[in-house]
Short mmCIF file of C-alpha atoms in Angstrom, two decimals:
data_model
loop_
_atom_site.label_atom_id
_atom_site.label_comp_id
_atom_site.label_asym_id
_atom_site.label_seq_id
_atom_site.Cartn_x
_atom_site.Cartn_y
_atom_site.Cartn_z
CA MET A 1 -13.50 -7.57 -4.97
CA THR A 2 -13.84 -4.47 -2.80
CA ILE A 3 -10.70 -5.42 -0.87
CA GLY A 4 -8.81 -5.93 -4.14
CA VAL A 5 -9.80 -2.46 -5.36
CA GLN A 6 -8.73 -0.90 -2.05
CA LEU A 7 -5.35 -2.67 -2.20
CA PHE A 8 -4.91 -1.57 -5.81
CA GLU A 9 -5.67 2.07 -4.96
CA ARG A 10 -3.24 1.96 -2.05
CA THR A 11 -0.54 0.43 -4.27
CA LEU A 12 -1.00 3.11 -6.94
CA ILE A 13 -0.35 5.94 -4.49
CA SER A 14 2.57 4.12 -2.88
CA SER A 15 4.04 3.30 -6.30
CA LEU A 16 3.90 6.92 -7.44
CA GLU A 17 5.73 8.06 -4.33
CA ALA A 18 8.26 5.22 -4.66
CA ALA A 19 9.03 6.25 -8.25
CA LEU A 20 9.69 9.80 -7.09
CA MET A 21 11.91 8.44 -4.33
CA VAL A 22 13.92 6.34 -6.81
CA GLY A 23 14.56 9.47 -8.85
CA VAL A 24 15.73 11.38 -5.79
CA LEU A 25 18.03 8.55 -4.67
CA LEU A 26 19.58 8.20 -8.14
CA LEU A 27 20.16 11.96 -8.29
CA LEU A 28 21.72 11.92 -4.82
CA ILE A 29 24.03 9.03 -5.75
CA ARG A 30 25.08 10.80 -8.94
CA LEU A 31 25.78 14.11 -7.20
CA LEU A 32 27.86 12.38 -4.54
CA ARG A 33 29.69 10.07 -6.92
CA GLY A 34 33.16 9.42 -5.58
CA LYS A 35 32.21 10.51 -2.07
CA LEU A 36 29.80 7.71 -1.17
CA THR A 37 31.23 4.23 -0.73
CA SER A 38 29.37 1.24 -2.16
CA GLY A 39 28.24 0.35 1.35
CA TRP A 40 26.55 3.70 1.85
CA ARG A 41 24.97 3.56 -1.61
CA TYR A 42 23.57 0.16 -0.70
CA ALA A 43 22.27 1.58 2.58
CA LEU A 44 20.42 4.32 0.71
CA TRP A 45 18.32 1.69 -1.07
CA MET A 46 17.16 0.44 2.33
CA LEU A 47 15.18 3.69 2.59
CA LEU A 48 13.23 2.69 -0.52
CA ILE A 49 12.49 -0.74 0.95
CA ALA A 50 11.26 0.96 4.12
CA LYS A 51 9.06 3.26 2.03
CA LEU A 52 7.53 0.27 0.26
CA ILE A 53 6.95 -1.71 3.46
CA LEU A 54 5.60 0.94 5.82
CA PRO A 55 2.32 1.62 3.96
CA TRP A 56 1.38 -2.04 4.53
CA MET A 57 1.86 -1.86 8.28
CA PRO A 58 -1.31 -2.50 10.32
CA GLY A 59 -3.61 0.28 11.46
CA ASP A 60 -3.74 3.73 9.87
CA LEU A 61 0.02 4.20 9.66
CA GLU A 62 -0.05 4.02 5.86
CA LYS A 63 -2.19 7.16 5.72
CA GLU A 64 0.51 9.07 7.58
CA LEU A 65 3.22 7.97 5.15
CA HIS A 66 1.95 9.62 2.00
CA TRP A 67 3.88 12.66 0.81
CA LEU A 68 0.93 13.49 -1.44
CA ARG A 69 -2.24 13.96 0.56
CA PHE A 70 -4.86 12.19 -1.53
CA PRO A 71 -8.35 12.25 -0.04
CA GLU A 72 -9.49 8.75 0.80
CA LYS A 73 -12.90 9.43 -0.72
CA VAL A 74 -13.55 12.40 -2.95
CA GLU A 75 -17.06 13.59 -2.33
CA VAL A 76 -18.39 15.26 -5.46
CA HIS A 77 -21.66 16.90 -4.54
CA MET A 78 -24.10 17.09 -7.46
CA PRO A 79 -26.94 19.40 -6.58
CA ILE A 80 -30.31 18.51 -8.00
CA VAL A 81 -30.55 21.93 -9.61
CA ASP A 82 -27.54 21.98 -11.88
CA GLN A 83 -27.95 25.38 -13.51
CA TRP A 84 -30.78 26.77 -11.41
CA ASP A 85 -30.20 29.35 -8.74
CA ILE A 86 -32.93 28.47 -6.28
CA SER A 87 -34.10 31.11 -3.89
CA MET A 88 -37.38 31.25 -2.04
CA SER A 89 -38.90 33.75 -4.50
CA SER A 90 -42.18 32.67 -6.03
CA ALA A 91 -40.80 32.80 -9.60
CA ASN A 92 -37.96 30.44 -8.81
CA LYS A 93 -40.26 28.17 -6.83
CA GLU A 94 -42.52 27.85 -9.85
CA ALA A 95 -39.59 27.17 -12.22
CA GLN A 96 -38.19 24.61 -9.81
CA SER A 97 -41.54 22.89 -9.49
CA GLN A 98 -41.98 22.69 -13.26
CA ALA A 99 -38.48 21.28 -13.73
CA PHE A 100 -39.07 18.70 -11.02
CA GLN A 101 -42.43 17.63 -12.44
CA SER A 102 -40.94 17.29 -15.94
CA GLY A 103 -38.31 14.97 -14.51
CA GLU A 104 -35.35 17.01 -15.81
CA LEU A 105 -33.75 17.53 -12.43
CA VAL A 106 -34.32 14.04 -11.12
CA ASN A 107 -33.05 12.51 -14.36
CA ALA A 108 -29.92 14.65 -14.13
CA ALA A 109 -29.31 13.43 -10.61
CA ASN A 110 -30.00 9.81 -11.53
CA LYS A 111 -27.21 9.90 -14.15
CA TRP A 112 -24.60 10.09 -11.39
CA PRO A 113 -25.01 6.50 -10.16
CA GLN A 114 -24.46 5.35 -13.75
CA GLN A 115 -21.21 7.30 -13.92
CA GLU A 116 -20.19 5.93 -10.54
CA ALA A 117 -20.96 2.39 -11.71
CA GLY A 118 -18.75 2.93 -14.75
CA ASN A 119 -15.90 4.16 -12.57
CA LYS A 120 -16.31 1.20 -10.24
CA MET A 121 -16.25 -1.22 -13.17
CA PHE A 122 -13.05 0.35 -14.52
CA LEU A 123 -11.40 0.18 -11.10
CA GLN A 124 -12.43 -3.44 -10.66
CA LEU A 125 -11.04 -4.34 -14.08
CA ALA A 126 -7.77 -2.55 -13.32
CA ALA A 127 -7.59 -4.30 -9.94
CA TRP A 128 -8.06 -7.70 -11.62
CA VAL A 129 -5.25 -6.96 -14.09
CA TRP A 130 -3.03 -5.86 -11.22
CA LEU A 131 -3.79 -8.98 -9.18
CA ILE A 132 -3.07 -11.25 -12.16
CA GLY A 133 0.24 -9.46 -12.70
CA VAL A 134 1.15 -9.83 -9.03
CA ALA A 135 0.32 -13.54 -9.15
CA ALA A 136 2.45 -14.03 -12.28
CA VAL A 137 5.49 -12.33 -10.75
CA VAL A 138 5.10 -14.22 -7.47
CA VAL A 139 4.91 -17.51 -9.41
CA SER A 140 8.11 -16.55 -11.25
CA ILE A 141 9.87 -15.75 -7.98
CA GLY A 142 8.57 -18.96 -6.45
CA SER A 143 9.81 -21.06 -9.36
CA SER A 144 13.29 -19.53 -9.02
CA TYR A 145 13.24 -20.28 -5.32
CA LEU A 146 12.16 -23.88 -5.93
CA ALA A 147 14.90 -24.31 -8.53
CA ALA A 148 17.51 -23.17 -6.01
CA LEU A 149 15.90 -25.34 -3.33
CA PHE A 150 16.18 -28.32 -5.68
CA ALA A 151 19.88 -27.55 -6.04
CA THR A 152 20.35 -28.02 -2.29
CA ARG A 153 18.63 -31.41 -2.40
CA VAL A 154 20.36 -33.05 -5.36
CA HIS A 155 23.87 -34.47 -5.35
CA VAL A 156 23.94 -34.41 -1.56
CA GLU A 157 25.92 -37.63 -1.76
CA VAL A 158 28.74 -35.82 -3.61
CA GLN A 159 31.43 -35.13 -1.06
CA VAL A 160 33.12 -31.75 -0.95
CA PRO A 161 36.90 -32.28 -1.13
CA SER A 162 38.27 -32.45 2.40
CA HIS A 163 40.75 -29.60 1.95
CA VAL A 164 37.98 -27.35 0.58
CA GLN A 165 35.65 -28.29 3.45
CA SER A 166 38.38 -27.63 6.02
CA LEU A 167 39.17 -24.22 4.52
CA TYR A 168 35.46 -23.35 4.47
CA LEU A 169 35.04 -24.20 8.16
CA HIS A 170 38.18 -22.20 8.99
CA VAL A 171 36.94 -19.11 7.12
CA ARG A 172 33.48 -19.40 8.68
CA SER A 173 34.99 -19.58 12.16
CA GLN A 174 37.40 -16.72 11.42
CA MET A 175 34.47 -14.51 10.36
CA GLY A 176 32.73 -15.17 13.69
CA ILE A 177 29.79 -17.08 12.20
CA ARG A 178 28.51 -19.69 14.64
CA ARG A 179 25.46 -20.76 12.69
CA SER A 180 25.80 -23.96 10.70
CA ILE A 181 25.81 -23.07 7.00
CA ALA A 182 26.09 -26.11 4.75
CA LEU A 183 28.46 -26.33 1.78
CA ARG A 184 27.14 -28.23 -1.26
CA LEU A 185 28.51 -29.23 -4.66
CA THR A 186 25.85 -29.17 -7.38
CA ASP A 187 25.51 -28.82 -11.14
CA SER A 188 22.26 -26.87 -10.75
CA VAL A 189 24.03 -23.50 -10.45
CA ASN A 190 26.71 -21.94 -12.63
CA THR A 191 28.33 -19.67 -10.07
CA PRO A 192 28.90 -19.88 -6.30
CA THR A 193 25.66 -18.84 -4.62
CA LEU A 194 24.34 -18.33 -1.10
CA PHE A 195 20.78 -19.60 -0.89
CA GLY A 196 18.18 -20.11 1.84
CA LEU A 197 16.13 -17.94 4.15
CA PHE A 198 15.82 -20.48 6.95
CA ARG A 199 18.54 -23.05 6.20
CA PRO A 200 21.28 -21.10 4.39
CA THR A 201 23.54 -23.10 2.10
CA VAL A 202 26.57 -22.16 0.01
CA LEU A 203 26.15 -23.83 -3.40
CA ILE A 204 29.30 -24.50 -5.43
CA PRO A 205 29.14 -25.54 -9.12
CA MET A 206 30.65 -28.98 -9.58
CA HIS A 207 32.72 -27.81 -12.55
CA LEU A 208 34.75 -25.55 -10.22
CA ALA A 209 36.03 -28.46 -8.14
CA GLY A 210 39.72 -29.05 -8.81
CA ARG A 211 40.12 -25.88 -10.89
CA LEU A 212 40.65 -23.30 -8.14
CA ASP A 213 43.51 -22.83 -5.72
CA GLU A 214 43.28 -22.14 -2.00
CA SER A 215 43.26 -18.33 -2.34
CA ASP A 216 40.40 -18.56 -4.86
CA TRP A 217 38.33 -20.71 -2.51
CA GLU A 218 38.98 -18.32 0.35
CA CYS A 219 37.76 -15.37 -1.74
CA ILE A 220 34.59 -17.24 -2.71
CA PHE A 221 33.83 -18.33 0.85
CA ARG A 222 34.43 -14.87 2.29
CA HIS A 223 32.22 -13.31 -0.37
CA GLU A 224 29.27 -15.66 0.18
CA LEU A 225 29.56 -15.61 3.97
CA THR A 226 29.68 -11.81 3.88
CA HIS A 227 26.34 -11.93 2.07
CA PHE A 228 25.07 -14.03 4.97
CA LYS A 229 26.33 -11.62 7.62
CA ARG A 230 24.73 -8.71 5.78
CA ARG A 231 21.39 -10.57 5.43
CA ASP A 232 21.42 -9.92 1.69
CA VAL A 233 19.27 -12.95 0.85
CA ILE A 234 16.50 -11.56 3.07
CA VAL A 235 16.86 -8.10 1.51
CA ASN A 236 16.69 -9.47 -2.04
CA THR A 237 13.68 -11.65 -1.32
CA ALA A 238 11.81 -8.83 0.43
CA PHE A 239 12.53 -6.37 -2.38
CA ALA A 240 11.52 -8.91 -5.05
CA LEU A 241 8.17 -9.54 -3.34
CA LEU A 242 7.57 -5.81 -2.94
CA ALA A 243 8.44 -5.33 -6.61
CA ALA A 244 5.79 -7.94 -7.42
CA LEU A 245 3.17 -5.58 -5.96
CA HIS A 246 4.54 -2.80 -8.17
CA TRP A 247 5.17 -4.95 -11.27
CA PHE A 248 3.77 -2.21 -13.52
CA ASN A 249 6.32 0.36 -12.28
CA PRO A 250 9.65 0.22 -14.19
CA ALA A 251 11.28 2.52 -11.63
CA ILE A 252 10.95 -0.19 -8.96
CA TRP A 253 12.57 -2.84 -11.17
CA TYR A 254 15.39 -0.50 -12.08
CA ALA A 255 15.90 0.23 -8.39
CA LEU A 256 16.12 -3.53 -7.71
CA HIS A 257 18.74 -3.81 -10.45
CA ARG A 258 20.79 -0.96 -8.97
CA LEU A 259 20.45 -2.37 -5.48
CA ARG A 260 21.92 -5.70 -6.67
CA ILE A 261 24.89 -3.90 -8.23
CA ASP A 262 25.60 -1.83 -5.13
CA GLN A 263 25.05 -4.92 -2.99
CA GLU A 264 27.77 -6.87 -4.81
CA GLU A 265 30.18 -3.96 -4.70
CA ALA A 266 29.50 -3.44 -0.99
CA CYS A 267 30.16 -7.14 -0.42
CA ASP A 268 33.41 -6.89 -2.42
CA ALA A 269 34.49 -3.90 -0.35
CA SER A 270 33.81 -5.78 2.86
CA VAL A 271 35.96 -8.73 1.73
CA LEU A 272 38.75 -6.39 0.59
CA THR A 273 39.24 -5.05 4.10
CA ARG A 274 41.73 -7.95 4.23
CA ALA A 275 44.52 -6.34 2.24
CA GLU A 276 46.22 -9.64 1.37
CA LEU A 277 43.20 -10.69 -0.72
CA LYS A 278 43.19 -7.67 -3.05
CA GLU A 279 45.21 -9.21 -5.89
CA SER A 280 43.78 -12.70 -5.69
CA TYR A 281 40.18 -11.46 -5.37
CA ALA A 282 40.02 -9.79 -8.80
CA SER A 283 41.73 -12.73 -10.50
CA CYS A 284 39.32 -15.13 -8.77
CA ILE A 285 36.28 -13.30 -10.15
CA VAL A 286 37.74 -13.40 -13.67
CA LYS A 287 38.64 -17.09 -13.33
CA VAL A 288 35.17 -18.08 -12.14
CA LEU A 289 33.60 -16.06 -14.95
CA GLU A 290 35.79 -17.72 -17.57
CA ILE A 291 34.91 -21.26 -16.54
CA SER A 292 31.25 -20.59 -15.82
CA VAL A 293 28.32 -19.75 -18.03
CA SER A 294 26.79 -16.75 -16.29
CA ARG A 295 23.03 -16.79 -15.92
CA ARG A 296 20.44 -15.04 -13.82
CA GLN A 297 20.33 -16.33 -10.29
CA ALA A 298 17.22 -17.17 -8.30
CA SER A 299 15.80 -14.10 -6.60
CA ALA A 300 16.17 -15.80 -3.24
CA GLY A 301 19.93 -16.22 -3.60
CA VAL A 302 23.05 -14.12 -4.12
CA GLY A 303 25.80 -15.18 -6.50
CA PHE A 304 29.54 -14.62 -6.68
CA SER A 305 30.33 -13.63 -10.25
CA GLY A 306 27.06 -11.95 -11.23
CA TYR A 307 26.58 -10.63 -14.75
CA LYS A 308 29.31 -10.11 -17.34
CA ASN A 309 28.43 -6.45 -17.84
CA GLN A 310 29.09 -5.82 -14.14
CA MET A 311 32.50 -7.47 -14.05
CA ALA A 312 34.53 -4.61 -15.52
CA ARG A 313 33.07 -2.19 -13.01
CA ARG A 314 33.66 -4.55 -10.07
CA ILE A 315 37.24 -5.37 -11.10
CA THR A 316 38.04 -1.67 -11.52
CA MET A 317 36.59 -1.02 -8.07
CA ILE A 318 38.68 -3.85 -6.60
CA LYS A 319 41.92 -2.56 -8.14
CA ASP A 320 41.24 1.00 -6.99
CA PHE A 321 39.89 -0.02 -3.59
CA LYS A 322 41.08 1.90 -0.57
CA PRO A 323 39.75 1.46 2.97
CA ALA A 324 37.15 4.07 3.81
CA LYS A 325 38.34 6.91 5.99
CA SER A 326 36.44 7.80 9.14
CA ARG A 327 35.39 11.18 7.74
CA ILE A 328 33.87 9.44 4.71
CA SER A 329 31.96 7.13 7.03
CA ILE A 330 30.66 10.11 8.98
CA LEU A 331 29.66 11.76 5.68
CA GLY A 332 27.81 8.63 4.60
CA LEU A 333 25.98 8.36 7.91
CA THR A 334 25.03 12.03 7.76
CA ILE A 335 23.67 11.64 4.23
CA ILE A 336 21.63 8.58 5.23
CA VAL A 337 20.06 10.43 8.17
CA ILE A 338 19.30 13.53 6.10
CA ALA A 339 17.89 11.44 3.27
CA ALA A 340 15.68 9.53 5.69
CA LEU A 341 14.34 12.75 7.17
CA LEU A 342 13.60 14.16 3.72
CA LEU A 343 12.28 11.03 2.02
CA LEU A 344 10.27 9.61 4.89
CA PRO A 345 8.93 12.80 6.49
CA SER A 346 5.55 11.47 7.41
CA ALA A 347 7.04 8.29 8.85
CA PHE A 348 8.62 10.33 11.63
CA ALA A 349 5.41 12.32 12.03
CA ALA A 350 3.18 9.27 12.26
CA GLY A 351 1.03 9.33 15.32
CA LYS A 352 1.21 13.09 15.79
CA GLU A 353 -2.13 13.54 14.10
CA GLU A 354 -5.03 11.18 13.48
CA THR A 355 -6.58 10.81 10.09
CA GLY A 356 -10.32 10.42 10.27
CA ASN A 357 -12.33 8.17 8.03
CA SER A 358 -13.93 9.40 4.85
CA ASN A 359 -17.27 10.17 6.46
CA GLU A 360 -15.85 12.34 9.25
CA VAL A 361 -15.55 16.11 9.23
CA PRO A 362 -12.06 17.54 9.92
CA PRO A 363 -11.48 18.37 13.61
CA SER A 364 -11.27 22.07 12.83
CA GLU A 365 -14.86 21.99 11.61
CA GLN A 366 -16.34 19.63 14.19
CA ALA A 367 -17.18 22.26 16.74
CA SER A 368 -19.39 24.20 14.35
CA SER A 369 -20.82 21.66 11.93
CA ALA A 370 -20.22 18.02 12.86
CA PRO A 371 -22.87 16.17 14.83
CA GLN A 372 -21.61 14.55 18.00
CA VAL A 373 -22.65 11.40 19.81
CA LEU A 374 -25.47 11.64 22.32
CA GLU A 375 -26.84 8.58 24.03
CA LYS A 376 -30.39 9.90 24.53
CA PRO A 377 -32.36 13.09 23.79
CA THR A 378 -32.05 15.71 26.47
CA SER A 379 -35.63 16.98 26.15
CA GLU A 380 -39.08 15.84 25.05
CA PRO A 381 -38.46 14.76 21.44
CA LEU A 382 -40.38 15.55 18.30
CA SER A 383 -42.38 12.55 17.14
CA PHE A 384 -41.40 10.87 13.85
CA SER A 385 -43.04 8.14 11.80
CA MET A 386 -41.14 5.17 10.35
CA PRO A 387 -39.78 6.40 6.97
CA ALA A 388 -40.00 3.05 5.15
CA ALA A 389 -41.08 -0.54 5.49
CA GLY A 390 -38.27 -2.91 6.32
CA LYS A 391 -36.28 -4.70 8.97
CA VAL A 392 -33.75 -2.87 11.16
CA THR A 393 -30.51 -4.78 10.57
CA VAL A 394 -27.96 -2.34 11.99
CA PRO A 395 -28.88 -0.26 15.06
CA PHE A 396 -27.59 3.13 16.13
CA GLY A 397 -24.44 3.20 18.27
CA ILE A 398 -20.70 2.71 18.53
CA ARG A 399 -19.38 -0.23 16.58
CA ILE A 400 -15.91 -1.81 16.56
CA HIS A 401 -14.35 -2.33 13.15
CA PRO A 402 -13.60 -6.07 12.76
CA VAL A 403 -10.16 -5.48 11.17
CA SER A 404 -8.74 -2.25 12.57
CA GLY A 405 -10.40 -2.61 15.98
CA LYS A 406 -11.27 1.10 15.95
CA GLU A 407 -14.52 2.42 17.35
CA LYS A 408 -16.84 4.20 14.93
CA LEU A 409 -20.30 5.70 15.32
CA HIS A 410 -23.08 4.23 13.20
CA ASP A 411 -25.12 7.44 13.23
CA GLY A 412 -28.51 6.00 12.33
CA ILE A 413 -30.41 2.80 11.69
CA ASP A 414 -30.42 0.65 8.55
CA LEU A 415 -33.78 -0.50 7.20
CA VAL A 416 -33.46 -3.35 4.69
CA ASN A 417 -35.98 -3.98 1.92
CA LYS A 418 -35.99 -4.49 -1.83
CA LYS A 419 -34.89 -1.80 -4.28
CA GLY A 420 -37.65 0.66 -5.10
CA THR A 421 -39.38 0.45 -1.71
CA PRO A 422 -41.03 3.87 -1.07
CA VAL A 423 -39.29 6.18 1.39
CA TYR A 424 -41.44 8.79 3.13
CA ALA A 425 -40.77 11.95 5.11
CA ALA A 426 -40.73 11.06 8.80
CA ALA A 427 -42.28 14.43 9.76
CA GLU A 428 -43.31 17.77 8.29
CA GLY A 429 -40.49 20.01 7.12
CA VAL A 430 -38.47 21.49 4.24
CA VAL A 431 -36.08 19.53 2.01
CA ILE A 432 -32.74 21.30 2.44
CA LYS A 433 -30.70 18.79 0.44
CA ALA A 434 -31.56 16.40 -2.37
CA GLU A 435 -28.39 15.38 -4.13
CA TYR A 436 -26.01 12.57 -4.93
CA VAL A 437 -22.64 12.10 -3.20
CA PRO A 438 -20.35 9.07 -3.73
CA VAL A 439 -20.25 8.07 -0.06
CA ASN A 440 -23.93 8.31 0.86
CA GLY A 441 -25.43 7.96 -2.61
CA MET A 442 -28.77 9.64 -3.31
CA THR A 443 -29.44 11.60 -0.14
CA VAL A 444 -32.37 13.65 1.14
CA VAL A 445 -32.09 15.88 4.21
CA ILE A 446 -35.23 17.40 5.76
CA LYS A 447 -35.17 20.25 8.26
CA HIS A 448 -38.21 20.05 10.53
CA ASN A 449 -37.51 23.09 12.74
CA ASN A 450 -34.52 24.87 14.22
CA SER A 451 -33.65 21.82 16.34
CA TRP A 452 -34.58 18.72 14.35
CA THR A 453 -33.26 17.31 11.05
CA THR A 454 -33.54 13.88 9.43
CA GLU A 455 -31.34 12.22 6.78
CA TYR A 456 -32.26 9.53 4.23
CA ARG A 457 -29.29 7.91 2.45
CA HIS A 458 -28.55 5.37 -0.33
CA LEU A 459 -31.78 6.05 -2.26
CA SER A 460 -32.10 4.64 -5.77
CA GLU A 461 -34.21 7.58 -6.97
CA LEU A 462 -35.10 11.02 -5.68
CA LYS A 463 -38.78 11.96 -5.52
CA SER A 464 -38.27 15.35 -3.87
CA VAL A 465 -36.33 18.49 -4.59
CA GLU A 466 -34.39 20.99 -2.53
CA GLY A 467 -36.67 23.68 -1.08
CA GLN A 468 -39.78 21.51 -1.30
CA GLN A 469 -42.26 21.58 1.59
CA VAL A 470 -43.19 18.06 2.70
CA LYS A 471 -45.57 16.58 5.22
CA SER A 472 -45.24 13.42 7.24
CA GLY A 473 -45.80 10.49 4.89
CA ASP A 474 -44.99 12.34 1.65
CA LEU A 475 -42.93 10.31 -0.84
CA ILE A 476 -39.36 11.67 -1.02
CA GLY A 477 -37.46 8.82 -2.70
CA LEU A 478 -37.06 5.10 -3.38
CA MET A 479 -34.87 2.69 -1.43
CA GLY A 480 -31.66 1.56 -3.15
CA SER A 481 -27.94 0.92 -2.76
CA THR A 482 -26.22 3.98 -4.23
CA GLY A 483 -22.95 5.24 -2.79
CA GLN A 484 -20.98 2.91 -0.56
CA ALA A 485 -23.72 0.40 0.10
CA THR A 486 -23.48 -3.37 -0.25
CA GLY A 487 -27.23 -3.96 -0.66
CA SER A 488 -30.59 -2.26 -0.92
CA HIS A 489 -31.41 -0.43 2.32
CA LEU A 490 -32.24 2.96 3.82
CA HIS A 491 -29.85 4.60 6.26
CA PHE A 492 -32.05 6.84 8.41
CA SER A 493 -30.55 9.37 10.83
CA VAL A 494 -32.09 11.84 13.26
CA ILE A 495 -30.19 14.96 14.36
CA LYS A 496 -31.22 17.14 17.31
CA GLU A 497 -29.41 20.46 17.64
CA GLY A 498 -26.43 19.20 15.65
CA VAL A 499 -26.20 15.92 17.56
CA TYR A 500 -26.93 12.48 16.12
CA ILE A 501 -29.33 10.57 18.34
CA ASP A 502 -30.83 7.10 18.25
CA PRO A 503 -33.84 7.27 15.87
CA THR A 504 -35.66 4.56 17.81
CA GLU A 505 -35.92 6.98 20.75
CA VAL A 506 -38.16 9.33 18.75
CA LEU A 507 -39.99 7.06 16.31
CA ARG A 508 -43.69 6.52 16.90
CA PRO A 509 -44.55 2.87 17.53
#
């Protein structure tokens, strides 16, 4: 379920940004009403589709596409001493020791895994609800697609009237379409529809046969074939599937609705570039609407008449249609470019900077604080004892991520054993950290001298406190799986002069 939670978290961020983008696009369209043609309005919605697709591209590109810089993992450090100001004075040492012995500090720290478990459970539940919703929407889209597919398979024996077929072939050739696009008569649709991603077909309701004249048929064919040339079926299907991922976001569904409206008007405008069709085109739409019972079309197809509440707007647009002037086209292109630069800023910046993973320190801090990779110690090492009983399952070294293919340092060794296995100090030193963080879980860090430090991660319980003097073999915690761990184990790291080294190089046999 971890993958499901990660996908859900990614979708939430993307959906929030997409909702903001929908608002900006609607505001832009409203401000430029009368100046943007339907074609340019339709093109603006392509920016939203790009915004929804790009975060799912492979690699780390999606991290570069967020307007809002959410940290991938928020590390909330919970010091063992919550309200205690620990210094090395004897009074504070005594107070710290008493609090530790009474269990107050350890119990406070041990509450954090419970809170983390509650958060994880909530996220998992939300992810399940999201996945079920996605599945339901995809099933709905699939059923619509299958219904339209069925329409292309039934009544194949019904012959299209020869004069209609001849006119269709003439229009298809005149529009420069070489691909074979079948023409079918069927009673499975109520309005002329272009359907099919791989084998496009123009579906004509059987009740229209014999009730339209030649100019009506030409308008219908030009409209549906224009949808084909503009790849509108692909656009609608892609947007519908993306909307399935964001089924909980009403802004996405409203954007899909507006895209369909602008799509039909853009298609109308393209057909109306033939001036002789202007009068017959509007009357054809009204005629088809009068003799058809309008209903929602399959998401994989595009229809001719559409919805009744769109007809008045389309007919008004047709009557008032004037060919776009070149300056308007230049204005539209300029707006699209500016909108793309403003709405997809990080898309153009992708690759200029690398986003590290959640466990890495920002590059600006690496020089001073982040340990670096060192193959072997450069001097005679300090000797350490094995911190816990268990089997080494993951060694120190560079590993290649199985999905992203990126190299990442595993900066210690993993010792696997059952939960509650004692974890001991590997050498004498001072505990400089004993706290819980979401990534590493219960963590103890011991400073042995000015050069050497050891780390003990994913403990189930802390048995030491910050500032405590420990000797080699002293109990400091119990093995567990807190933080981002898939099972009970100890992650043990050795650091020499700020550099992670292979612990097996300095462990006593």
